[in-house]
Structures are given as structure tokens and as C-alpha cells.
Short mmCIF file of N, CA and C in Angstrom, two decimals:
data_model
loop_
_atom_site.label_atom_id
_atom_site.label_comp_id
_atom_site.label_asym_id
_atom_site.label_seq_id
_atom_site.Cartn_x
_atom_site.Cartn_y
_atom_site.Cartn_z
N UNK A 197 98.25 86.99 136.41
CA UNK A 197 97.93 86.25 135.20
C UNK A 197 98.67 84.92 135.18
N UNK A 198 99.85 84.82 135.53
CA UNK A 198 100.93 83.50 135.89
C UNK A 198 99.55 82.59 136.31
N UNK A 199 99.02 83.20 137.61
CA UNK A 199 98.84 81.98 138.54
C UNK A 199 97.67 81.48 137.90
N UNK A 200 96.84 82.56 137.02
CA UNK A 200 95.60 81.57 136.72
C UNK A 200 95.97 80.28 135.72
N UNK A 201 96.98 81.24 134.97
CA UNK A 201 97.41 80.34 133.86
C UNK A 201 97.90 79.01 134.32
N UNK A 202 98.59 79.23 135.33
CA UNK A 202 98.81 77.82 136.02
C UNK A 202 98.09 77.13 136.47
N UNK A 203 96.70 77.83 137.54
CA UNK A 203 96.19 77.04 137.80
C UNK A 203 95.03 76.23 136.53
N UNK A 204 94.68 76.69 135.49
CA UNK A 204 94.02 76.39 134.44
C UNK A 204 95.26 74.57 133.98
N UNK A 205 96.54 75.23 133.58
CA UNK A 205 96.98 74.21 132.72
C UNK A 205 97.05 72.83 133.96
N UNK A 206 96.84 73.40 135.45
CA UNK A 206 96.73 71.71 136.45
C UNK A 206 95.22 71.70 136.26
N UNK A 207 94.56 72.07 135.72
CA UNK A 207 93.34 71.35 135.31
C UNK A 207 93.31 71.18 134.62
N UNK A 208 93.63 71.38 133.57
CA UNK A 208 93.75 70.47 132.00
C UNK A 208 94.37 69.20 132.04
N UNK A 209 95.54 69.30 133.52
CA UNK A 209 96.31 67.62 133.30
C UNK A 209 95.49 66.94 134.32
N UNK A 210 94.82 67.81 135.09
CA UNK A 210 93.79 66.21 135.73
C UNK A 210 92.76 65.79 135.12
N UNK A 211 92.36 66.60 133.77
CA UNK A 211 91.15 66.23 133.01
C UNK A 211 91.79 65.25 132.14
N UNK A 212 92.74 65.83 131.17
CA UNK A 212 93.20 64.87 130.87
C UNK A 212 93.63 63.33 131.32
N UNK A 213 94.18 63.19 132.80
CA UNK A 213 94.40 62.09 133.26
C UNK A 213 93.16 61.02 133.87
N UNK A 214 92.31 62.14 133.90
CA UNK A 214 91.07 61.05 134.24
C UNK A 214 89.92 61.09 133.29
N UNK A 215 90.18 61.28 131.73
CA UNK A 215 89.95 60.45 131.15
C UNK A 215 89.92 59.52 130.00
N UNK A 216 91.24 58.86 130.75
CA UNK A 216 91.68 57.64 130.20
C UNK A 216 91.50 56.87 131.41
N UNK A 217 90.79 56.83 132.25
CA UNK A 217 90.78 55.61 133.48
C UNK A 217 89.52 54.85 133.23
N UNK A 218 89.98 53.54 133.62
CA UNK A 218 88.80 53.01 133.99
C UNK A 218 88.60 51.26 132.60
N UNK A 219 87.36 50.92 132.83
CA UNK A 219 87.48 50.03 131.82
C UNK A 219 87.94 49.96 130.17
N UNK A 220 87.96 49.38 129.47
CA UNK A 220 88.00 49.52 128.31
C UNK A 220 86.60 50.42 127.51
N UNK A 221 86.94 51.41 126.62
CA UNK A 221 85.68 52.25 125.69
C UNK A 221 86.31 52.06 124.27
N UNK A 222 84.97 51.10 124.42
CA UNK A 222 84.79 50.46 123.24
C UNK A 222 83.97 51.66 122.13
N UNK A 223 82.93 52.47 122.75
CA UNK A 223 82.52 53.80 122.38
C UNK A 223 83.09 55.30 121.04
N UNK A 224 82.72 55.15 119.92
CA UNK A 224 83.26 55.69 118.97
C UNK A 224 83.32 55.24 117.64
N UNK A 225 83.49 56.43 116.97
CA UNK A 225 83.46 55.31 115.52
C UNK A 225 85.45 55.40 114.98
N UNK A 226 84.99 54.14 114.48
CA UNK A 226 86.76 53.31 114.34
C UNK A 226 86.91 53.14 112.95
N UNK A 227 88.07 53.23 112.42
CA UNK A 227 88.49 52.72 110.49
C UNK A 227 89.87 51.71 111.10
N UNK A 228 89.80 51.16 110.18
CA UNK A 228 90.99 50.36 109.65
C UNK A 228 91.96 50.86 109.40
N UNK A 229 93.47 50.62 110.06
CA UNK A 229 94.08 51.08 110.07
C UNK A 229 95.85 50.05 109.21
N UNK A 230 94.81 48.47 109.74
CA UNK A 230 95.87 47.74 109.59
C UNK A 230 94.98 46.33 109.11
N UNK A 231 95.28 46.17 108.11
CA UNK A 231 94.66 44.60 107.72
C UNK A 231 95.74 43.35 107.43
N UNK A 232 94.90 42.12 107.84
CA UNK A 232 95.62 40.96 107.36
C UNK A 232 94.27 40.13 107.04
N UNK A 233 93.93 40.16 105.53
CA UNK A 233 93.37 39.46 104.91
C UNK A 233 94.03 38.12 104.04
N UNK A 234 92.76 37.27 104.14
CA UNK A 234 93.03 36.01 103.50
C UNK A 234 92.11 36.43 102.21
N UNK A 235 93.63 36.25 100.92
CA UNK A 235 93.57 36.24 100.14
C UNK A 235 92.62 35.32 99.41
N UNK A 236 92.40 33.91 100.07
CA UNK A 236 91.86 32.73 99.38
C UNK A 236 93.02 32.34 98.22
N UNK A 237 94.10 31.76 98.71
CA UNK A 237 95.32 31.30 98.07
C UNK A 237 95.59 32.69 97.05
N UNK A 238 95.43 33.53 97.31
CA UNK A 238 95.99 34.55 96.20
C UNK A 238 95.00 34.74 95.17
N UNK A 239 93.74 34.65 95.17
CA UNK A 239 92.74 34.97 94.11
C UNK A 239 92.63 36.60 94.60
N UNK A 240 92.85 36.63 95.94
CA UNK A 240 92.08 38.32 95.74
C UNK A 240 93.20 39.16 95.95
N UNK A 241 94.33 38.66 95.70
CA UNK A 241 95.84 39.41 96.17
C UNK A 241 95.93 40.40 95.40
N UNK A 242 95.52 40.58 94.34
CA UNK A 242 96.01 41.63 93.79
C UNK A 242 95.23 43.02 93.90
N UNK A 243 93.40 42.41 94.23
CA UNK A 243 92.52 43.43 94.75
C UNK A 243 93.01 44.13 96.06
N UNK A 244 93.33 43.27 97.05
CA UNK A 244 93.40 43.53 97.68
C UNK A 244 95.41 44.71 98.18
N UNK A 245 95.84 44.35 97.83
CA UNK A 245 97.31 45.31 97.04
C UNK A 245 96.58 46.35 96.73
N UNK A 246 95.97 46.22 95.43
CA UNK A 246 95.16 47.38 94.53
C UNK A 246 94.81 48.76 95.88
N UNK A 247 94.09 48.20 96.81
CA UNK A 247 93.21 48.82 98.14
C UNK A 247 94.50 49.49 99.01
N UNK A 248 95.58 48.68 99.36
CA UNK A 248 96.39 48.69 100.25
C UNK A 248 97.59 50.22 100.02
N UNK A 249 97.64 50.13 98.37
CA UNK A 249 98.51 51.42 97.50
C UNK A 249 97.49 52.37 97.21
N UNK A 250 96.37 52.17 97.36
CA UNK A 250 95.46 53.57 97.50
C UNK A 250 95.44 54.59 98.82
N UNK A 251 95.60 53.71 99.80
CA UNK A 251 95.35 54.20 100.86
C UNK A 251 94.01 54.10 101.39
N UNK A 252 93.52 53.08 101.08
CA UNK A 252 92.06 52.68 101.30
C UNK A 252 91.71 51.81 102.06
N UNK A 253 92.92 51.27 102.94
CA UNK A 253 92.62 50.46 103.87
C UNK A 253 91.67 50.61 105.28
N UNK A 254 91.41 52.15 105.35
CA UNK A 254 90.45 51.99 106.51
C UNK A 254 88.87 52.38 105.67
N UNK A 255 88.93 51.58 104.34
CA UNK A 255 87.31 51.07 104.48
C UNK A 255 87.36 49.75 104.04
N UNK A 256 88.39 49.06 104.57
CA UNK A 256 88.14 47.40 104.98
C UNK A 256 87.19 47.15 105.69
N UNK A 257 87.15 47.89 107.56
CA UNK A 257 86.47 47.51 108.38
C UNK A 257 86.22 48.35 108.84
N UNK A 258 85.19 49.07 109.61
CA UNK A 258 84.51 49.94 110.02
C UNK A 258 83.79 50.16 111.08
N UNK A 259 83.56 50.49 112.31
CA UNK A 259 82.77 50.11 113.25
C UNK A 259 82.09 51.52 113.97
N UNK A 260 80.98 51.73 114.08
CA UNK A 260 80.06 52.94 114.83
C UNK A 260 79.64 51.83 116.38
N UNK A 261 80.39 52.47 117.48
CA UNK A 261 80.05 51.75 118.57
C UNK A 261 79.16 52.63 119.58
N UNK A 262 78.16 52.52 119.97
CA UNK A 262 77.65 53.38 121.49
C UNK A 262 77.21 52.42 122.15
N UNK A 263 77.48 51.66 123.10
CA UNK A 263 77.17 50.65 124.19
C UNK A 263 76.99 49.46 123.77
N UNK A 264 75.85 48.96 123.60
CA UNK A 264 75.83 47.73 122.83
C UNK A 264 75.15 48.01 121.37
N UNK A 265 75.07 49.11 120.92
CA UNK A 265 74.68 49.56 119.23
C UNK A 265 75.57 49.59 118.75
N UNK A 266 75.87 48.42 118.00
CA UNK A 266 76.99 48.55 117.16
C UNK A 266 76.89 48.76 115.37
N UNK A 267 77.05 49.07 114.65
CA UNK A 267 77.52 49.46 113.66
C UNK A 267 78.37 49.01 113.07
N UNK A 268 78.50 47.72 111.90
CA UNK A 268 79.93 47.16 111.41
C UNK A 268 79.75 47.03 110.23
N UNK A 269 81.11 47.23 109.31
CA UNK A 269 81.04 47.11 107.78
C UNK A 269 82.02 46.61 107.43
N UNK A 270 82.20 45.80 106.14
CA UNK A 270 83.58 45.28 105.86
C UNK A 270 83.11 45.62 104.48
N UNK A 271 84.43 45.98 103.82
CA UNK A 271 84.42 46.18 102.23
C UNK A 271 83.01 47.27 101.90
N UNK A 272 83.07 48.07 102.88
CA UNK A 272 81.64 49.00 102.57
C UNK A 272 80.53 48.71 102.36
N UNK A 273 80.43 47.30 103.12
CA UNK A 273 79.14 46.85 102.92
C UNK A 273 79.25 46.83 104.44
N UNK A 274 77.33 46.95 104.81
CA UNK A 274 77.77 47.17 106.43
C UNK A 274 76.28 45.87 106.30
N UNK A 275 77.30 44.86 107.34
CA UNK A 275 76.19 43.91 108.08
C UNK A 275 75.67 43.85 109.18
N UNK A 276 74.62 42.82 109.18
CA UNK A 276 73.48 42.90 110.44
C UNK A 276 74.37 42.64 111.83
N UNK A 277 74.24 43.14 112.82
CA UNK A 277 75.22 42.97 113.89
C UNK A 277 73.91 42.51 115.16
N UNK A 278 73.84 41.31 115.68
CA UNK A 278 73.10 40.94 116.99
C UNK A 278 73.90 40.66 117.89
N UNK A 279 73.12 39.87 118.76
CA UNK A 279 74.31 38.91 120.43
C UNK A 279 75.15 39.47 120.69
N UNK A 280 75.09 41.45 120.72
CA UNK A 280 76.30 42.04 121.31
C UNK A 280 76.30 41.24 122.89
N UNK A 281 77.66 41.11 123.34
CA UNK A 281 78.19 41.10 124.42
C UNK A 281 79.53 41.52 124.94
N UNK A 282 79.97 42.14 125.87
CA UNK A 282 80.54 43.26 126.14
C UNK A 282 81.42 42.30 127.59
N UNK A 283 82.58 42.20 127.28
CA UNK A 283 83.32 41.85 128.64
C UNK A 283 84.37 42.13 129.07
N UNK A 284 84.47 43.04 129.99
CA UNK A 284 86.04 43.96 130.02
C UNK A 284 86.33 44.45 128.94
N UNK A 285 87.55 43.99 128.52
CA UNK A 285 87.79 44.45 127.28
C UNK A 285 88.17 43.50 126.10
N UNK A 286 86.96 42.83 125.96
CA UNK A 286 86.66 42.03 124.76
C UNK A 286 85.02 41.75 124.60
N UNK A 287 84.72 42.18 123.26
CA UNK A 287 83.31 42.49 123.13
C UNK A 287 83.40 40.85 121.69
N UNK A 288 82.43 40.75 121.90
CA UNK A 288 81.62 39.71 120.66
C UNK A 288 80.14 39.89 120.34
N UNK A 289 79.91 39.67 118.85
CA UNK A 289 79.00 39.56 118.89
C UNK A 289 78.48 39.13 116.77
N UNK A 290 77.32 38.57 116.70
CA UNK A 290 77.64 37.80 115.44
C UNK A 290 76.85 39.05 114.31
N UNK A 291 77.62 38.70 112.97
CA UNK A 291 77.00 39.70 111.83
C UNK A 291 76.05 38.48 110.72
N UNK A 292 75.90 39.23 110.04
CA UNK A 292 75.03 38.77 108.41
C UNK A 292 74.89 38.75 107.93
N UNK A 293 75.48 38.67 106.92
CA UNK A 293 75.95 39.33 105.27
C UNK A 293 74.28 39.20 104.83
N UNK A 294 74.69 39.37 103.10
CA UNK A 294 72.95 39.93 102.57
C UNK A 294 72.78 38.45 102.70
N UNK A 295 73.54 37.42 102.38
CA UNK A 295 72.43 36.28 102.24
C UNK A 295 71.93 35.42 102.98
N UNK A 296 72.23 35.86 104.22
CA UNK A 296 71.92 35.73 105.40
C UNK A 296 72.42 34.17 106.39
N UNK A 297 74.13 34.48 105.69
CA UNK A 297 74.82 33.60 106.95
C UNK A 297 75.45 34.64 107.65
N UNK A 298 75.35 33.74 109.18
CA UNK A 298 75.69 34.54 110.34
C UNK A 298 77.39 33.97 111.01
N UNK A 299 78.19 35.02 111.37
CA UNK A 299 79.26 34.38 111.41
C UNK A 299 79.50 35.48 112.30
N UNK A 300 80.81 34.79 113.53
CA UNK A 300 81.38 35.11 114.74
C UNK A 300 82.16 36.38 114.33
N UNK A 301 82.09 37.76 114.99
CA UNK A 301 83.00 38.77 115.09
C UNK A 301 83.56 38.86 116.82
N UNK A 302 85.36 39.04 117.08
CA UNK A 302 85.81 39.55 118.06
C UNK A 302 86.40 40.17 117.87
N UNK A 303 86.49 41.59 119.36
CA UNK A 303 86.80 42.49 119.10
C UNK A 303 87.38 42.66 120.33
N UNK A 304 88.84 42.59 120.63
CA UNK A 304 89.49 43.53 121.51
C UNK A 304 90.16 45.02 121.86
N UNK A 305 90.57 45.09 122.62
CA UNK A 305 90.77 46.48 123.04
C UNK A 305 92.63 46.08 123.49
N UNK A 306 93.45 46.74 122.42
CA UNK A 306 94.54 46.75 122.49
C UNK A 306 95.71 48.16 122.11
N UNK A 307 96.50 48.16 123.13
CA UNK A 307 97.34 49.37 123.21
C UNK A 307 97.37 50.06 124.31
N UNK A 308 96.53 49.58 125.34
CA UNK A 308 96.01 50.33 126.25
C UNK A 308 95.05 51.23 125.93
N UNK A 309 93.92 50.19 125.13
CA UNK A 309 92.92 51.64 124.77
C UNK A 309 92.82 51.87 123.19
N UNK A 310 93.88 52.23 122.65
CA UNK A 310 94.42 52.96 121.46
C UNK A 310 93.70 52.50 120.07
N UNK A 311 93.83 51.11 120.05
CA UNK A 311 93.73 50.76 119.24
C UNK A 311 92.36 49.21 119.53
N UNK A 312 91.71 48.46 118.25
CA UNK A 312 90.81 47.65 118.53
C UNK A 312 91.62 46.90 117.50
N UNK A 313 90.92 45.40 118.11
CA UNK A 313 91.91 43.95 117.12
C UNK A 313 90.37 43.76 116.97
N UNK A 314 90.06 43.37 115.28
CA UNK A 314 88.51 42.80 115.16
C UNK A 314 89.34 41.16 114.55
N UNK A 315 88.53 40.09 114.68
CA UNK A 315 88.81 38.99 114.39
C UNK A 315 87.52 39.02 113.75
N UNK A 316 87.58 37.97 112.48
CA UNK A 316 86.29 37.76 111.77
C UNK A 316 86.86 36.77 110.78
N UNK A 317 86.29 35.66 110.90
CA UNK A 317 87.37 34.54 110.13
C UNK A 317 88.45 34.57 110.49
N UNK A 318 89.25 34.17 109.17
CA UNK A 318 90.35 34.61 109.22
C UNK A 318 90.97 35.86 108.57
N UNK A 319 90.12 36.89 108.77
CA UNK A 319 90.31 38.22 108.73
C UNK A 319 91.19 38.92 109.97
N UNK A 320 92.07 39.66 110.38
CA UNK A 320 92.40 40.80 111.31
C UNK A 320 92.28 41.59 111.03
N UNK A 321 92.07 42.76 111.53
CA UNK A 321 91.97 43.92 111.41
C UNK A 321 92.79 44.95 112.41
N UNK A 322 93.03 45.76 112.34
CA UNK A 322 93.46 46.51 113.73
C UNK A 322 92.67 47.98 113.41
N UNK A 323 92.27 49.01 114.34
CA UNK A 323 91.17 49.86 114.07
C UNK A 323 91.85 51.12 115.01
N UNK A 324 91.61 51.94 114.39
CA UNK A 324 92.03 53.24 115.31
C UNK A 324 90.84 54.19 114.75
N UNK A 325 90.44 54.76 116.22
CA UNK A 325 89.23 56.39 116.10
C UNK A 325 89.60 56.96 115.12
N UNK A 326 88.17 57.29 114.65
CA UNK A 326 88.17 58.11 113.22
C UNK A 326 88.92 59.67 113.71
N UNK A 327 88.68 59.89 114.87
CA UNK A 327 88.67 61.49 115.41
C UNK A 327 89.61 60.95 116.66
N UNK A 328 90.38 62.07 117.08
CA UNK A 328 91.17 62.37 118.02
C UNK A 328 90.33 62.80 119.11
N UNK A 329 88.88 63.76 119.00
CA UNK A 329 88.05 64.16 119.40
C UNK A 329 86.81 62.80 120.57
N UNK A 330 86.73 61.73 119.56
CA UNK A 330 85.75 60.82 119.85
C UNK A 330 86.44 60.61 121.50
N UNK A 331 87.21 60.58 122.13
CA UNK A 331 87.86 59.76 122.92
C UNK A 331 87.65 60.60 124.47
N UNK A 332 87.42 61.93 124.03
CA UNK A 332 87.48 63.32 125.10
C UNK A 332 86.32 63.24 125.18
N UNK A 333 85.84 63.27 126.51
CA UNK A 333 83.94 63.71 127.29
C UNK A 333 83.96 64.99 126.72
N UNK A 334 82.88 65.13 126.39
CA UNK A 334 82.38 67.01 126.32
C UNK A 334 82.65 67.37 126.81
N UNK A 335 82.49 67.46 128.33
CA UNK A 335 83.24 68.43 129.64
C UNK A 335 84.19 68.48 129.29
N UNK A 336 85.03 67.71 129.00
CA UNK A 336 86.79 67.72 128.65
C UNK A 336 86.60 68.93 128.11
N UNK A 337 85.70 69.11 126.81
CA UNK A 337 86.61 69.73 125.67
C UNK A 337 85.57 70.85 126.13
N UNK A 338 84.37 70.85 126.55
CA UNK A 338 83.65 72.93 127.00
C UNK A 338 85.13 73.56 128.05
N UNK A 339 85.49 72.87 128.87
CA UNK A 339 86.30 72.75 129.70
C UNK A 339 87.54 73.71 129.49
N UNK A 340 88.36 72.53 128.61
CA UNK A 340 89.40 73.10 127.63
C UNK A 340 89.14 74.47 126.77
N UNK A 341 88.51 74.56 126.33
CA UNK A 341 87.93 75.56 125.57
C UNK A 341 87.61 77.07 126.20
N UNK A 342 86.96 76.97 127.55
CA UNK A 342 86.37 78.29 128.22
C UNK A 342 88.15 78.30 128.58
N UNK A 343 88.85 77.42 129.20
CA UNK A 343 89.73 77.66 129.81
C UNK A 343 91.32 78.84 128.71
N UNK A 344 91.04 78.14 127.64
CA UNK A 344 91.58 78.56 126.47
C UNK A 344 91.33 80.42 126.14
N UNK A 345 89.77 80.37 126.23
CA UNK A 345 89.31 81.53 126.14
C UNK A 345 90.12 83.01 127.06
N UNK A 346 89.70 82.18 128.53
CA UNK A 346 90.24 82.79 129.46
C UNK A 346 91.34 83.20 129.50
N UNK A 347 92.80 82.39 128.94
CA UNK A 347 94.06 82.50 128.79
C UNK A 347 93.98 84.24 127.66
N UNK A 348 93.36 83.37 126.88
CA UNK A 348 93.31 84.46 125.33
C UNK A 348 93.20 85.96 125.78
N UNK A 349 91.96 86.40 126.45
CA UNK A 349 91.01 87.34 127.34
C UNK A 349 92.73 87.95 128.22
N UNK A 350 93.20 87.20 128.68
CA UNK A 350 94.18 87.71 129.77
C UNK A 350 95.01 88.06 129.05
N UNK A 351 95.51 87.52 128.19
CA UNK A 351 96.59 88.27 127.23
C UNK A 351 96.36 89.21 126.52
N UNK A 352 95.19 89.63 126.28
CA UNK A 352 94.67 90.63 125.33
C UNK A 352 94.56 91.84 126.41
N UNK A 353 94.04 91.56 127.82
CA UNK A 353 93.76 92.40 128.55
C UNK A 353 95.21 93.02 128.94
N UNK A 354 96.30 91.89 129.55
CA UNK A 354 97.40 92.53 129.74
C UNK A 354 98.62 93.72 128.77
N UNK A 355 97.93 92.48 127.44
CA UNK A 355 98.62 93.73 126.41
C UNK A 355 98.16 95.33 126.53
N UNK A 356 96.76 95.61 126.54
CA UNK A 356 96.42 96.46 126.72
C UNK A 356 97.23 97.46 127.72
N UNK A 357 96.97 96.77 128.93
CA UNK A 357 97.36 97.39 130.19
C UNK A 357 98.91 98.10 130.16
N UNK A 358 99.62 97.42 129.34
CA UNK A 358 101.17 97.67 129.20
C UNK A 358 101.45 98.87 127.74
N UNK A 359 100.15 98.89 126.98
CA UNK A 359 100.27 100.08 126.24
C UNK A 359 99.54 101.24 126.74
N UNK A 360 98.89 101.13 127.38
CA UNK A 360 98.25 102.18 128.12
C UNK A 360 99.32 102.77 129.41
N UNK A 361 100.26 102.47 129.82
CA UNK A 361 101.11 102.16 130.88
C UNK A 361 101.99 102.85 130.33
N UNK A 362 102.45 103.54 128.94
CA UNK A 362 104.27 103.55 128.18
C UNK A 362 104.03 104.89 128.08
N UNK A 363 104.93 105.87 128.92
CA UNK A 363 104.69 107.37 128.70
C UNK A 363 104.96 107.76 127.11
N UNK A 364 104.16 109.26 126.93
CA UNK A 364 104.01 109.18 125.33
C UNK A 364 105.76 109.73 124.94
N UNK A 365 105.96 109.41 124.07
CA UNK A 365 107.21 109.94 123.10
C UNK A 365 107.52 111.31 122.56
N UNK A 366 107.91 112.21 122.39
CA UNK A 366 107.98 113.35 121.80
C UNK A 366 109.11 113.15 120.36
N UNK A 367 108.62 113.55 119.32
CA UNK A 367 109.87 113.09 117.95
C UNK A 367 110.02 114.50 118.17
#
């Protein structure tokens, strides 16, 4: 039972290690985690405070990403997103509010991964995965999971084996 268990948990660390390789994944949906808004000299300072002591800062900015389908919202309003373009790890591409001006969004990939910097005006943002989950391939996690099972299965089986094993007692 040792050895499977062992050999199971060196496959969990090469799954784990490969996958985080490779280009930037931009892929997932992201909240706000960290804002630096322009107040407009302090007209919206206090709304924006108001948001910050709620704990409501990750529906400042918002993003649903799968390749070049992007998904973006600010202040829970979600605008038109075109001209995705995707480069290493810095993506652009322009939005549209309702009345239909179009204005520059960038978006890097910072932390090694971890985290996204959106630029939009003079808006920042910083963005972290909604889910801990979004970031793991499926295989990862059927993977993890049968492997989990298996552990479970062996311990249940061995317990067995060791009560079936204990000569009986006489009181």
C-alpha cells in the first residue's frame, strides 16, 4: 500500500508541475481583487470608499476569458469587447460602453501567472481567478480524484484486513 501511495503522490507532483508551464493563460473567469480608480478629483471618492468597505471590490472589473472570447464588465455593467489580440503575455483589445464610445483595454499577465493587471484609462485593476479550480485541466482534477479514491479504497481495505487478522478475546 506504501508504494502505490507513493507512486500516486509522484504523479500528482508531475501533474501538478506541468500545469503551470508554458505561455501565459489568459483562460478563466477573473474578479477584482485590487483597484486604483480615478476618482475625477474626488467627486466619486466617497462612492467609491463606500464599494471598497463593503468588500465589493471584485465587481469593479470582471473578465470571462476562453481564447479570444472575451467577456468584460466594469461597475456591473458588461461592455462590447472587439480587436481581441493576444501576445505572449499581454492581450488588448477595445470595449463600448452603451453609448457607444470605444476605448483601449490592456491586460497583462502578472505574478507569474497569478494574477492579471487590466489598464483602461486611467483605471488599474489587478484580477485574480474566481476559482482555484479554473486554473487545473480536467485531467488534472479526474486524475487527482480516481487517484484519491484509490488511496481511500486501500485504507478501507487494509483496515479491514487487520481486523479480520486480531485473534478473538475471551472476557
Amino acid at each position: 500500500m506504501k508504494k502505490i501511495f507513493m507512486i500516486i503522490s509522484m504523479l500528482c507532483m508531475m501533474i501538478i508541475s506541468f500545469t503551470s508551464c508554458g505561455k501565459a493563460d489568459f483562460d478563466g473567469k477573473w474578479e477584482c481583487e485590487e483597484a486604483e480608480v480615478d476618482t475625477y478629483g474626488g467627486t466619486l471618492s466617497n462612492s467609491y470608499d463606500a464599494i471598497e468597505n463593503a468588500g465589493m471590490v471584485s465587481t469593479l472589473c470582471e473578465m470571462k476569458i476562453k481564447g479570444e472570447d472575451v467577456e468584460y464588465s466594469e461597475s456591473l455593467r458588461e461592455l462590447k469587447v472587439s480587436n481581441v489580440k493576444i501576445n505572449n503575455d499581454v492581450m488588448t483589445f477595445e470595449v463600448k460602453n452603451s453609448i457607444g464610445i470605444s476605448t483601449d483595454v490592456t491586460v497583462r499577465s502578472i505574478n507569474k501567472g497569478k494574477n492579471l493587471e487590466v489598464t483602461h484609462g486611467s483605471n488599474t485593476y489587478i484580477l485574480q481567478k474566481a476559482s482555484i479550480f479554473n486554473g487545473i485541466p480536467v485531467w488534472a482534477i479526474v486524475i487527482l480524484v480516481i487517484a484519491a479514491a484509490v488511496v481511500l479504497y486501500g485504507k478501507i481495505a487494509a483496515k479491514k484486513n487487520t481486523n479480520n487478522n486480531q485473534p478473538p478475546s475471551f472476557h
